Amino acid sequence: MTHYQGRGVYNGVAIGKIQVYVKSDQMVKRERIDDVQAEITRYEEATAKAIEQLQGLHAKALKEVGEASAAIFEVHQMMLEDLDYADSVKNMIESQNVNAEFAVATTGDNFSDMFASMDDAYMKERAADVKDISERLVSILKGVDTSAAESNEPVILLADDLAPSETVQLDKSRILSFVTVHGSVQSHTSILARTMNIPALIGVNIELDPSLDGKMAIVDGQTGELFVEPDEELLSKYQEKRRKELEARELLQSQKGKDTVTLDGKKIKLYANIGNVGDVANVLQNDAAGIGLFRSEFLYLESEDFPTEEEQFQAYKTVAERMAGKKVIIRTLDIGADKQVDYFNLPKEENPALGYRAIRICLAQRDIFKTQLRALLRASAYGNISIMFPMIISVEEVITIKEIVKEVKLELKEQEIPYVDVEMGIMIETPAAAMMSYELAKEVDFFSIGTNDLTQYTLAIDRQNPKLDSMYNPHHEAVLRMIQMVVENGHKGGAWVGICGELGADMELTERFLNMGLDELSVSPSFILPLRKKIRETEIKSK
């Protein structure tokens, strides 16, 4: 038996045979060509075929993993159509009389290196995407089939790395797990693995060797371990773990339709976090009582220009209607820091997490803010919408926001456009907001605690810095005491209080949160049923 260690990106146990996935040969030789135009035509025909393939992958991903994950293939199409990329390839063919394969591979390497050298985490991820599209083009030019590995029996797929397009092509019924030598937790491939509910490991310290093909292995997505040729004792232990895991998953289905109520009768609002309209199906499938965080920034991130009022209205209205009267809390624009959009032309900052972002942009550029507020208020006539404002640090900000909302309502009234007086709340994600929570509670209907940023700002640790991963501790007593203070002050000031950060799904803290008096927890849809079970088994201690 051989043991390897990596990082789990999705929990679960897989037991089966290994299939080593080696990509088709991407080595290209520099060749001198005489007919430049013919080579450019070959490149253009390959691009057209690649776009056709990506459209097919987009349709497949939409059906299997949802709109958010499928969007990556639209990004790839845009990259292929990008004039800088295309011009670079054609210029190289014309100026150096080289074959299209060489021009594409060289351009892909240059662009990939450029993205990888950028400070912004989102742009760094584009390095893998440009490499993916370049490899696709080279494969087409070489006449190589780009479809991912297939097998007649379910396997644990072992690869150096997997591009998003390769991941989505995997036949889920034949993939028990995937294990890669490289990759990052925040990569699209890892996100796809979680969406597809496939146990997966990245960064495993294993050398790809064809002799591993067909060997029995165990993957533990929780611990990040891979065991190759396990002994009988370990195999038996993991078979039992796998059996219990499947039983537990089946039992969770019985939680559907039940109230989220503690043993002593306190009802908790258990809502879901979503990133776009397509996620609503997952919310309903997991029986969430509402949406506690709808990240409206997806409309901005996926657009090439500022989304219009009508585009935003249609998105908010669609979600409100699909939720059929259940609560939908929509967060206003939260751009900046790690979420950058070119057309905003935001200046490069030394400390973007502390800089020009979220509500600060909205208050400085009111035309953008008022457009979103008009769309939100118009959509309020079609469902149970609430509006939430991020990155608040003062009462003065909230008073200004309320004045702007009042202006927008007056405009809608004058134009005889229907709207509803919605609940308004704020995110508590800065120590300043926590310390002022009693005063803030008098101005709003609810708080939602953003534990990711609250932890970052409380501990003074950049959560995007991998060197500080071990120090980023959301269980730090300072963070938990701050949450306790926010709950108490919120209730005293008349606001209900929830959590929409990742800590809300941490079941080691569920009992403590309930004892604090939290009214609502909003988590990823897949955590709804496990958390409901946990809450129904918990008794709140009397104070």
Short mmCIF file of C-alpha atoms in Angstrom, two decimals, residues 93 197 273:
data_model
loop_
_atom_site.label_atom_id
_atom_site.label_comp_id
_atom_site.label_asym_id
_atom_site.label_seq_id
_atom_site.Cartn_x
_atom_site.Cartn_y
_atom_site.Cartn_z
CA ILE A 93 2.51 33.40 -38.93
CA ASN A 197 -20.68 16.27 -6.21
CA ASN A 273 -26.76 31.72 -0.74
#
